[in-house]
Short mmCIF file of C-alpha atoms in Angstrom, two decimals:
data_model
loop_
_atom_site.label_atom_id
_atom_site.label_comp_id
_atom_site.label_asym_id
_atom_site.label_seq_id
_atom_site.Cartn_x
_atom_site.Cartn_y
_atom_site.Cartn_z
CA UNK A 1 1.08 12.27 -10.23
CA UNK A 2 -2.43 12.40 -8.60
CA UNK A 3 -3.58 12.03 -4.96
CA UNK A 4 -7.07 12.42 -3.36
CA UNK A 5 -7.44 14.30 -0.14
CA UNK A 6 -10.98 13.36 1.55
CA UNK A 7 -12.45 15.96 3.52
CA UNK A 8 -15.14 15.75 6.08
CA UNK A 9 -17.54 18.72 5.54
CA UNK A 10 -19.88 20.54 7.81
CA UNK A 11 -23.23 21.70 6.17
CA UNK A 12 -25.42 23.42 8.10
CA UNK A 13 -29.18 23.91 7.81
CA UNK A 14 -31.09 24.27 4.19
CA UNK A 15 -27.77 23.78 2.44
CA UNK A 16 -27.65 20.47 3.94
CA UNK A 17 -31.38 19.75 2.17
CA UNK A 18 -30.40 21.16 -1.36
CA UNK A 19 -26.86 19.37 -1.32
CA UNK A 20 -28.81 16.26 -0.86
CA UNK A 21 -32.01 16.89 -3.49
CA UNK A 22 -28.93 17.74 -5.70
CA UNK A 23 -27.35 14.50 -5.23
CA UNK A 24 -30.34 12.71 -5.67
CA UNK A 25 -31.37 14.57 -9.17
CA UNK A 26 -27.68 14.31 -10.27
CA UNK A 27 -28.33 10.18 -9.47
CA UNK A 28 -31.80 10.08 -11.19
CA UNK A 29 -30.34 11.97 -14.46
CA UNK A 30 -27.11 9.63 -14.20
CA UNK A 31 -29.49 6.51 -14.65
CA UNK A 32 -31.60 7.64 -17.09
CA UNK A 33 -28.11 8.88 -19.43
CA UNK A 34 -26.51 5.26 -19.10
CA UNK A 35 -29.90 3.65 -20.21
CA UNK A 36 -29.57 6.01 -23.44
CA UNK A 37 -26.26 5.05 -23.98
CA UNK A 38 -26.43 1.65 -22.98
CA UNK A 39 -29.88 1.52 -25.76
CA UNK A 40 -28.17 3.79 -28.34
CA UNK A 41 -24.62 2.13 -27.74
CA UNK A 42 -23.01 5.39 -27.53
CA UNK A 43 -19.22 5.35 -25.75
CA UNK A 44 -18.14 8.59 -26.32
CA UNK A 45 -18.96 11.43 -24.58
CA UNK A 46 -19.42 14.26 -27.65
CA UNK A 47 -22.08 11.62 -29.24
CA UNK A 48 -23.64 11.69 -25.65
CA UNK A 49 -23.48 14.93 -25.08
CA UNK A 50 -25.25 15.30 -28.71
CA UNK A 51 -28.00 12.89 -27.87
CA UNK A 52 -29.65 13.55 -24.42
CA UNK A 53 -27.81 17.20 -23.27
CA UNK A 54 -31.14 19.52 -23.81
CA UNK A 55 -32.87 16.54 -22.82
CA UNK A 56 -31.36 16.55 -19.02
CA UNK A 57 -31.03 20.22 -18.66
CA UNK A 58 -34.99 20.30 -19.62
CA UNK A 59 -36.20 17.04 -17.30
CA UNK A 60 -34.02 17.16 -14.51
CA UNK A 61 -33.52 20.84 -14.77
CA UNK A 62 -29.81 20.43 -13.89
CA UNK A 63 -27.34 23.22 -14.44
CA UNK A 64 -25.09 22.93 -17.81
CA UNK A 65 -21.81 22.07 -15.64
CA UNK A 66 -23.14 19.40 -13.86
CA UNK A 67 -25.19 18.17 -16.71
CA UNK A 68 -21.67 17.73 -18.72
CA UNK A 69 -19.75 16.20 -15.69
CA UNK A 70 -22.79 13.71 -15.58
CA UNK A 71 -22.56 12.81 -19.16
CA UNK A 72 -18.56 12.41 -18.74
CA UNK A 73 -19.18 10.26 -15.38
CA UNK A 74 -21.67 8.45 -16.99
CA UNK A 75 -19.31 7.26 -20.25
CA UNK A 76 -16.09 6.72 -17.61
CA UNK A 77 -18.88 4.23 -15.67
CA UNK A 78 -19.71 2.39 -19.17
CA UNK A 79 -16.15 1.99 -20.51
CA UNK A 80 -14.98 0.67 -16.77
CA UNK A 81 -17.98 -1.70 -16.87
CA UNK A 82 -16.90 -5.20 -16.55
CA UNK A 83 -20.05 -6.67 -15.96
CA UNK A 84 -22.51 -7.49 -18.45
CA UNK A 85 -25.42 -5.95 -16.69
CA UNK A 86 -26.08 -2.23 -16.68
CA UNK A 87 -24.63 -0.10 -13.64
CA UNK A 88 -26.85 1.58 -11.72
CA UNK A 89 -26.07 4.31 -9.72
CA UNK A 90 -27.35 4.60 -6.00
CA UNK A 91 -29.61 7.08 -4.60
CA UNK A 92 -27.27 9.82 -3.16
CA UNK A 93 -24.92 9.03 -5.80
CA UNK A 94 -21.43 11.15 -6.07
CA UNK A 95 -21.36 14.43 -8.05
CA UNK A 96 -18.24 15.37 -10.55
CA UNK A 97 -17.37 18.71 -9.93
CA UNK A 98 -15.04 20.63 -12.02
CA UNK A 99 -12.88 23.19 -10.98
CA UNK A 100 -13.01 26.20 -10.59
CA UNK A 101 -16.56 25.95 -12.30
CA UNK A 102 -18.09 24.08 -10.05
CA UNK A 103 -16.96 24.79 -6.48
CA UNK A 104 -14.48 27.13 -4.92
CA UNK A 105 -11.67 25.95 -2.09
CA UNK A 106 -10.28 28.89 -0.02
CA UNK A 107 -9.18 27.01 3.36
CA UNK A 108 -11.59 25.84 5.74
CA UNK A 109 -14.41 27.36 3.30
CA UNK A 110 -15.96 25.23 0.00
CA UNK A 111 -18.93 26.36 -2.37
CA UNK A 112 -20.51 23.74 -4.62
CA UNK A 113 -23.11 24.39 -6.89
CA UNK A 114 -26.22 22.95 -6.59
CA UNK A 115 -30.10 23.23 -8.12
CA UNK A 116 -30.10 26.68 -6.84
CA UNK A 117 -27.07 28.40 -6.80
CA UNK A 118 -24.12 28.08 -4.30
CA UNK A 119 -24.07 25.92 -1.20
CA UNK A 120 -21.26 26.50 1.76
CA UNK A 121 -19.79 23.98 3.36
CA UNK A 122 -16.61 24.19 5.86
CA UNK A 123 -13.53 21.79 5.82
CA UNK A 124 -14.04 20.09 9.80
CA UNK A 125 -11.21 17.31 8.89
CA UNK A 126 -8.43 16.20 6.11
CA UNK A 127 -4.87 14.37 6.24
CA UNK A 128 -2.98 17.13 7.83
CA UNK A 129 -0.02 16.18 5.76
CA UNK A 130 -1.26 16.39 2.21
CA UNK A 131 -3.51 18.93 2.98
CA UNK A 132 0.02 21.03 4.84
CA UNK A 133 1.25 20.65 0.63
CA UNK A 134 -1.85 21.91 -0.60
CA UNK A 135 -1.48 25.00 1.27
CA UNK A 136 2.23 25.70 0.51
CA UNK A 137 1.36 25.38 -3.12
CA UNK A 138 2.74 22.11 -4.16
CA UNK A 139 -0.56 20.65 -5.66
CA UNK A 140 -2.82 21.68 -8.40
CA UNK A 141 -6.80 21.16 -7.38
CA UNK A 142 -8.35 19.35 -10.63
CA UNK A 143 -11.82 17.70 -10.83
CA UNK A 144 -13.36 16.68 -7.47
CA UNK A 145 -16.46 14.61 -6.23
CA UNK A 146 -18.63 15.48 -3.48
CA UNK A 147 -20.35 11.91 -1.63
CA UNK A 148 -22.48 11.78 1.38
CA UNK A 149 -22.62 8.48 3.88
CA UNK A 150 -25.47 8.03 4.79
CA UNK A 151 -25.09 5.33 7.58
CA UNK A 152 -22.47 8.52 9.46
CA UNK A 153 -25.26 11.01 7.76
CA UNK A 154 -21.91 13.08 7.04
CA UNK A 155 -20.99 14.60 3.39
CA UNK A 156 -17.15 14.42 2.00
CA UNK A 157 -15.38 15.95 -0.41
CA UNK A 158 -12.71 13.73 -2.16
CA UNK A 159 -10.42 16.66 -3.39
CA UNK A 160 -8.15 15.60 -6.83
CA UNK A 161 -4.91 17.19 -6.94
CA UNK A 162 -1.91 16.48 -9.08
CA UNK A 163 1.71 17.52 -9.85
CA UNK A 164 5.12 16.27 -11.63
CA UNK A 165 6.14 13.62 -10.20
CA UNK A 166 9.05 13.05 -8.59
CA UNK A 167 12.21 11.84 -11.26
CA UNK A 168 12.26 7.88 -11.22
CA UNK A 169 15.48 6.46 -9.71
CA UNK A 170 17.31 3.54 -12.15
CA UNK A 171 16.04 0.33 -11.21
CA UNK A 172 19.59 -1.47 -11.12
CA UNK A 173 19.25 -3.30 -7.50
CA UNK A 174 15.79 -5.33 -7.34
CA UNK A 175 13.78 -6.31 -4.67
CA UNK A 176 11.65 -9.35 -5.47
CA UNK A 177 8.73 -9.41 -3.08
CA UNK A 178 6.60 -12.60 -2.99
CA UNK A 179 3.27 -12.33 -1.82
CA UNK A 180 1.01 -14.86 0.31
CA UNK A 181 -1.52 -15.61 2.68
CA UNK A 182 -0.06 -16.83 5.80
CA UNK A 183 2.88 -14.23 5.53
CA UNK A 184 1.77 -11.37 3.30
CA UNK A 185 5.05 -10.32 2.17
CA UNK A 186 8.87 -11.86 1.92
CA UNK A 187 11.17 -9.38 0.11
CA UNK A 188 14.50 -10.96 -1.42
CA UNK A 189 16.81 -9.57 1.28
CA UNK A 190 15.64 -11.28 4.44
CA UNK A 191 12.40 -9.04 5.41
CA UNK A 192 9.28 -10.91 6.38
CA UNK A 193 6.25 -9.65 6.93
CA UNK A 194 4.09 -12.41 9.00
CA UNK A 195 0.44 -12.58 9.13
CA UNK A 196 -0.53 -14.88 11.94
CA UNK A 197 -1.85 -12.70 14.11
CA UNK A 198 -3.80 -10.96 11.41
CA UNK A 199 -5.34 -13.97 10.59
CA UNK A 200 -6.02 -14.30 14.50
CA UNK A 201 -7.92 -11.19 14.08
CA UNK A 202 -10.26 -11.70 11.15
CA UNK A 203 -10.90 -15.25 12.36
CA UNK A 204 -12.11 -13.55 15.43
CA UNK A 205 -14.36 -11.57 13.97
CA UNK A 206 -15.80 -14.11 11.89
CA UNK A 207 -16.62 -16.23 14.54
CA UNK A 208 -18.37 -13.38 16.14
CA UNK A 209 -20.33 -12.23 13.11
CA UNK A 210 -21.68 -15.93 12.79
CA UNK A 211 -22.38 -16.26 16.41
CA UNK A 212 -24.40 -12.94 16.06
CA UNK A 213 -26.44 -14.09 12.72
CA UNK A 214 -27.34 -17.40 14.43
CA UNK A 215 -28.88 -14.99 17.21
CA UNK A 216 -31.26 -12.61 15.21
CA UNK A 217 -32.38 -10.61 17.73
CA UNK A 218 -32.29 -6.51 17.19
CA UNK A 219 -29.60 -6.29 18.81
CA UNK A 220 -27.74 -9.07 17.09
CA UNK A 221 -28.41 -7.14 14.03
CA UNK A 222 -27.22 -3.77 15.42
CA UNK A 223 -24.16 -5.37 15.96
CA UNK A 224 -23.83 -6.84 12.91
CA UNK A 225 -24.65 -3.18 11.08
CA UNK A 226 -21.27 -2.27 13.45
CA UNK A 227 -19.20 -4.86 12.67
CA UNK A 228 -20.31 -4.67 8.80
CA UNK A 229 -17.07 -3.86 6.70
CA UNK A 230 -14.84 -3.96 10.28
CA UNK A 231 -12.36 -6.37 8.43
CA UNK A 232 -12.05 -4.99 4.82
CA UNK A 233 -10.66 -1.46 6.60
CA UNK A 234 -8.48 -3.45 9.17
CA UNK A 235 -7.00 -5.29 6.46
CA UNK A 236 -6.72 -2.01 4.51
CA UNK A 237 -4.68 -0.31 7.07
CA UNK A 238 -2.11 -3.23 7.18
CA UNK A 239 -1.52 -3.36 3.63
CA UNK A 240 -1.30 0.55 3.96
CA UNK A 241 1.74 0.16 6.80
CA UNK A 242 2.99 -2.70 5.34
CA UNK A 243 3.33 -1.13 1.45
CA UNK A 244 5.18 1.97 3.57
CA UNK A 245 7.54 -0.61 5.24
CA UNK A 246 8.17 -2.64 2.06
CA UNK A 247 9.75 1.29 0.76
CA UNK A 248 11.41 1.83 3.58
CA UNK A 249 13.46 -1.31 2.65
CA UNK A 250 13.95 -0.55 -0.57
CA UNK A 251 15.10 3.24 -0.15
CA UNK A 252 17.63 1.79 1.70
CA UNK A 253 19.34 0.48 -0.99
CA UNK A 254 20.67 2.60 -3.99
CA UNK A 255 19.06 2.32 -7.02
CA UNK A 256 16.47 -0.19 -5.46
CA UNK A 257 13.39 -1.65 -7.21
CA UNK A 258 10.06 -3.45 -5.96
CA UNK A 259 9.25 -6.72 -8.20
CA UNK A 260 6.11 -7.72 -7.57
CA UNK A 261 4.32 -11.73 -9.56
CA UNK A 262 1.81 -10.41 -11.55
CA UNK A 263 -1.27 -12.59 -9.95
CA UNK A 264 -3.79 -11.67 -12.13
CA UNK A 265 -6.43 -14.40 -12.29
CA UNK A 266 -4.52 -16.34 -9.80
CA UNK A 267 -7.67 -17.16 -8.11
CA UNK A 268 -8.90 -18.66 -11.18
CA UNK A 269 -5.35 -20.37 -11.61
CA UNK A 270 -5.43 -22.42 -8.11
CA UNK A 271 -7.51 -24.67 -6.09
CA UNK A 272 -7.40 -24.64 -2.38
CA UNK A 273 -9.17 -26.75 0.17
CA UNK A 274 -12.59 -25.66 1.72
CA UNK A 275 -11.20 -24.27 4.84
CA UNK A 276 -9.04 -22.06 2.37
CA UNK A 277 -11.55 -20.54 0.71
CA UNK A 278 -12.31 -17.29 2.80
CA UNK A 279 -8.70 -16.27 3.26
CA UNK A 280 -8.08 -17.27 -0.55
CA UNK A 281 -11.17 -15.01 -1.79
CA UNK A 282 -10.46 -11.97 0.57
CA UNK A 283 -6.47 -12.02 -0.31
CA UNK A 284 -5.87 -8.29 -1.20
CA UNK A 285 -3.07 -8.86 -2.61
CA UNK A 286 -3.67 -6.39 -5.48
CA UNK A 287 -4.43 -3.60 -3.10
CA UNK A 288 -1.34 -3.99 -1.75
CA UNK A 289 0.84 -3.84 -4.69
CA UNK A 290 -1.78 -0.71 -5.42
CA UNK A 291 0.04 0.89 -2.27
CA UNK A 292 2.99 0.47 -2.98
CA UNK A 293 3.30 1.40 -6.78
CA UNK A 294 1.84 5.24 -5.45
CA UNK A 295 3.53 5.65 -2.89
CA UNK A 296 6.76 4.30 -4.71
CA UNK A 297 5.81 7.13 -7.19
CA UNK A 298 6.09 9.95 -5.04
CA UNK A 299 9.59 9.35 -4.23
CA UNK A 300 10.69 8.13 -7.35
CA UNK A 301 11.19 4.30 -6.67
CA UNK A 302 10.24 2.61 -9.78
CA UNK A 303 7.90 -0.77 -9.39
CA UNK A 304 8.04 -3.89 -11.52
CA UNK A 305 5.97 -7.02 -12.01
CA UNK A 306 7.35 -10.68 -13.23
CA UNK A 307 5.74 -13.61 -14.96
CA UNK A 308 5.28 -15.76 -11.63
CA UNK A 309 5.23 -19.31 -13.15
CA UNK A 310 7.52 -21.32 -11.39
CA UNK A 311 8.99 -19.12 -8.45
CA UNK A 312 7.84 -21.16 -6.13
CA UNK A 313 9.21 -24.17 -7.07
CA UNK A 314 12.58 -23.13 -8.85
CA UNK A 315 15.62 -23.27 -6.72
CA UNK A 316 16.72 -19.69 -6.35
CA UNK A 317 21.20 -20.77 -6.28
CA UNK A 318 21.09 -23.60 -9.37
CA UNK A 319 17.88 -22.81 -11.28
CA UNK A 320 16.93 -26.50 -10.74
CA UNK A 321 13.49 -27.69 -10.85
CA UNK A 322 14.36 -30.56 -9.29
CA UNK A 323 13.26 -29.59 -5.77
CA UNK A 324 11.10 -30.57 -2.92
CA UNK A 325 8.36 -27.42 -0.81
CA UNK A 326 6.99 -28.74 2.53
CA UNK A 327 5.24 -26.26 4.03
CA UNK A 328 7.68 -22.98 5.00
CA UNK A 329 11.00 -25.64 4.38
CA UNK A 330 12.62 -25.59 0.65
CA UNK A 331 15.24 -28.27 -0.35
CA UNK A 332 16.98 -28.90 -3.83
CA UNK A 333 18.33 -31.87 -4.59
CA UNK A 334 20.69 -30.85 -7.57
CA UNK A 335 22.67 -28.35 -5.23
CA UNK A 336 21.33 -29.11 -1.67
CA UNK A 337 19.89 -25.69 -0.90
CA UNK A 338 18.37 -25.62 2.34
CA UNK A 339 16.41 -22.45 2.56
CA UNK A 340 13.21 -20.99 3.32
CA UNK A 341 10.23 -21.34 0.59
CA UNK A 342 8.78 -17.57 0.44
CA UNK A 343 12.44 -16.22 0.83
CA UNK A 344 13.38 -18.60 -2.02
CA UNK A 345 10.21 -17.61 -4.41
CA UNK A 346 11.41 -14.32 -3.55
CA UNK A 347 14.74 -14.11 -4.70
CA UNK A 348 13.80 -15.88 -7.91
CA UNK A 349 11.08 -12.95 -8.84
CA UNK A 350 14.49 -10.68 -8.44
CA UNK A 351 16.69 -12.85 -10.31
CA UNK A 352 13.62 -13.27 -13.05
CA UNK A 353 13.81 -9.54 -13.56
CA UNK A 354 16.99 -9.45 -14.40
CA UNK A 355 16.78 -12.29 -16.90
CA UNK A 356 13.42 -9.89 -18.56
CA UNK A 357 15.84 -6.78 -18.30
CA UNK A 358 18.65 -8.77 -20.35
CA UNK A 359 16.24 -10.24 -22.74
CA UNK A 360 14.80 -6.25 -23.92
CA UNK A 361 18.56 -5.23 -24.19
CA UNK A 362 18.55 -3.04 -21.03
CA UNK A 363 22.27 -1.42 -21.40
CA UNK A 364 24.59 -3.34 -19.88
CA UNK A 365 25.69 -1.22 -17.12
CA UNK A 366 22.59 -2.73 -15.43
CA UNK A 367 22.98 -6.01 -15.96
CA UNK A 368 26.55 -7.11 -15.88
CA UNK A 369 26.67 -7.10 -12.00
CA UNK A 370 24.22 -9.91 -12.32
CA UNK A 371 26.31 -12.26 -14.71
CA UNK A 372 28.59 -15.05 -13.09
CA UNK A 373 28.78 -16.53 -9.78
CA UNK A 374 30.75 -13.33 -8.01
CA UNK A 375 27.40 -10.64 -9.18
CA UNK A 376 26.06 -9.99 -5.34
CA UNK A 377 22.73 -11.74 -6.46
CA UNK A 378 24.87 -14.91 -6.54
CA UNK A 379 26.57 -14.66 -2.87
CA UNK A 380 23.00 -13.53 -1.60
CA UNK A 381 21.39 -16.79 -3.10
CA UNK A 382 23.67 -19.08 -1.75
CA UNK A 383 22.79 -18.61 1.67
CA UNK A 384 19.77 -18.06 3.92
CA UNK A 385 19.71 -14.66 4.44
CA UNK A 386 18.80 -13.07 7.76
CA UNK A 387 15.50 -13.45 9.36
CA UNK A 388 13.97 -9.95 10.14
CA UNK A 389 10.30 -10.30 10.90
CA UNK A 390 7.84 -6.91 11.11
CA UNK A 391 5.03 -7.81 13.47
CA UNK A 392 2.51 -4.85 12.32
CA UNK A 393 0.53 -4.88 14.47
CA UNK A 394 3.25 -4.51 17.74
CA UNK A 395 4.73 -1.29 15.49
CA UNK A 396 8.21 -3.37 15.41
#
C-alpha cells in the first residue's frame, strides 16, 4: 500500500536559487531525453540509459542519481502517454529523488541534492495524521519528488511511503453505489448523497467567472487568476468527504463491499442536451471511485466494479425490463414497483455482483444467501428503503 504525504518546505537564501537552477536543468535534460527516445523509439529504460547517459551527465552536467531518476521519469512519462503528441515537461519541472541517495528526512530537517552538493530545507507543514505514522515507524520512505508552485512561489516535497496493507475483509454483503450528476452517490441501502447545493455552488462561480471575462479590466483578470482552479479543489474536497462517508456505511456492515458501474467512456456513450454539457464534462466521477478504492484499502474493505448496461432501467424486485424512469420516480409494470430511480439502479449494481460472483464459481458460502426470494437482498428490494440524505456541505 502507498500514500503520499506533501510537505510544504522552507528554503532559505542561495539554497532557494540552486533548488530552482536544479529544477530547471533537471526540466531542460528531461526534454531533450524524451526527444531521443521519442526519435530512437526507445521504451525501456536500460536501452535509454545506454543511449544518452554520458550524454546528460556531460551537457547538462547533472549528477549520476538524478541523471538515472530522469531517464526512469522520462520512460514512466512515454509509456503513460496517451496522446499522440510528445510531452513536454514545464520549466520548473518535478525532480525524482531516490532514497536515501538522493535526500535525507530526519524530522523537520530535509537535504536534496542539487548541481552542487546538498541543499537544506525544513518541513513548515504536512497532514499531521500520516505524518504522526511516519514517525512511530509504520511507513517505509521510498522514491520522492520535490515541485515548486510558482504562482504561491513555495517548494513541496511529495514524500512516497508504503507498507502491507491491511488483510482484505470477504466481500459477502455488497453495497452497490450508483453514481450521478444531480445526486453524486445512492448506495443500495437507503444512503443518498445529494448534490443540489453543490451544483448551487459551481453555478455560482461560473456566473461570476463570465461576468468577470466580459469585464477585462486588471482587476477583472486578477480575479480571475484567484478564482482559476477554485471549483476543481471544491469539488475535490467533496468527493474526498463523500468517498470517507460512503466507508463509513459500508464498515458498518460485516463483510461489506463497495460496487461501483464501471463508466469508462461513458461520456463517449451518452448524449446530453446543451445546458448539460458543463456538469456532464466536469463529472468526476472517476476521482471519486479513486477515493474510495484507497482509502477502502487501508482498512481492508475490498472494492468492486459491474458492467453498468441496463441498471438504470432494470427493475431491481422482478428483473423486468418492462419499466417506465421519469425523472427521480421508477415504476414497473410487470410487478408494480414503485421506487426511487438511483436507489433502484443501485440495488441492481449489488444484485449484478452477485450474479458475476456466481457465474466465476465464487464458493457457495457467498452466494447462497442471495438465492430465492427469503436471501435479505430479496426483502430489501421489495420495498423502498429508508431515505437518509448527507448534505456535505452542512457536516450532517
Amino acid at each position: 500500500m502507498r500514500r503520499t504525504l506533501k510537505c510544504k518546505l522552507e528554503v532559505k537564501g542561495n539554497d532557494k536559487k540552486l533548488l530552482l537552477n536544479t529544477l530547471s536543468i533537471y526540466s531542460c535534460a528531461c526534454n531533450y531525453l524524451i526527444k531521443i527516445a521519442v526519435d530512437n523509439k526507445i521504451y525501456r529504460r536500460y536501452d535509454l540509459h545506454k543511449k544518452a547517459y554520458y550524454d546528460i551527465r556531460q551537457k547538462f552536467n547533472l549528477p549520476s542519481q538524478l541523471t538515472i531518476t530522469a531517464i526512469w521519469k522520462v520512460i514512466e512519462t512515454l509509456k503513460a502517454n496517451k496522446r499522440k503528441s510528445i510531452p513536454k515537461f514545464g520549466q520548473y519541472g518535478a525532480v525524482r529523488l531516490n532514497y536515501p541517495r538522493n535526500f535525507s528526512f530526519n524530522y523537520p530537517n530535509i537535504s536534496f541534492t542539487s548541481l552542487k552538493g546538498r541543499v537544506k530545507a525544513k518541513v513548515i507543514g504536512a497532514y499531521s495524521d500520516l505524518l504522526n505514522q511516519l514517525l512511530r515507524g509504520e511507513w517505509q520512505i521510498t522514491e520522492s519528488h520535490l515541485c515548486y508552485d510558482r504562482v504561491k512561489d513555495v517548494f513541496y516535497f511529495n514524500l512516497g511511503l508504503k507498507k502491507e496493507a491491511s488483510q482484505v475483509q470477504k466481500g459477502i454483503n455488497p453495497i452497490g453505489v450508483d453514481l450521478g450528476i444531480k445526486r453524486m452517490a445512492v448506495t443500495s441501502n437507503g444512503r443518498f448523497f445529494d448534490n443540489k447545493n453543490i451544483l448551487h455552488i459551481k453555478y455560482r462561480y461560473d456566473h461570476l467567472k463570465k461576468h468577470l471575462q466580459s469585464k477585462g479590466s486588471k482587476s477583472a483578470k486578477r480575479h480571475l487568476k484567484k478564482l482559476s482552479g477554485k471549483i476543481r479543489r471544491f469539488q475535490k474536497d467533496i468527493n474526498h468527504q463523500i468517498s470517507k462517508y460512503l466507508l463509513k456505511v459500508v464498515k458498518e456492515i460485516p463483510n461489506g463491499i463497495v460496487v461501483f458501474e464501471k463508466l469508462t467512456y461513458i461520456r463517449n456513450a451518452t448524449k446530453v442536451k446543451k445546458r448539460q454539457r458543463c456538469d456532464h464534462s466536469r463529472w468526476a466521477f472517476r476521482e471519486l471511485q479513486t477515493f474510495t478504492a484507497y482509502k477502502a484499502e487501508g482498512i481492508g474493505i475490498p472494492v468492486a466494479f459491474v458492467n453498468p448496461r441496463g441498471t438504470s432501467h432494470q427493475c431491481s424486485k422482478c428483473g423486468s425490463m418492462d419499466t417506465v424512469r421519469k425523472g427521480l420516480q421508477f415504476s414497473c409494470h410487470k410487478c408494480n414497483l414503485q421506487l426511487d430511480a438511483d436507489l433502484n439502479a443501485a440495488r441492481n449494481i449489488a444484485s449484478r455482483y452477485c450474479l458475476e460472483a456466481r457465474a466465476v464459481c465464487q464458493p457457495a458460502n457467498r452466494i447462497a444467501r442471495y438465492n430465492g426470494q427469503n436471501s435479505g437482498l430479496a426483502q430489501r428490494t421489495a420495498t423502498q428503503g429508508s431515505y437518509k440524505p448527507c448534505n456535505l456541505l452542512r457536516g450532517s
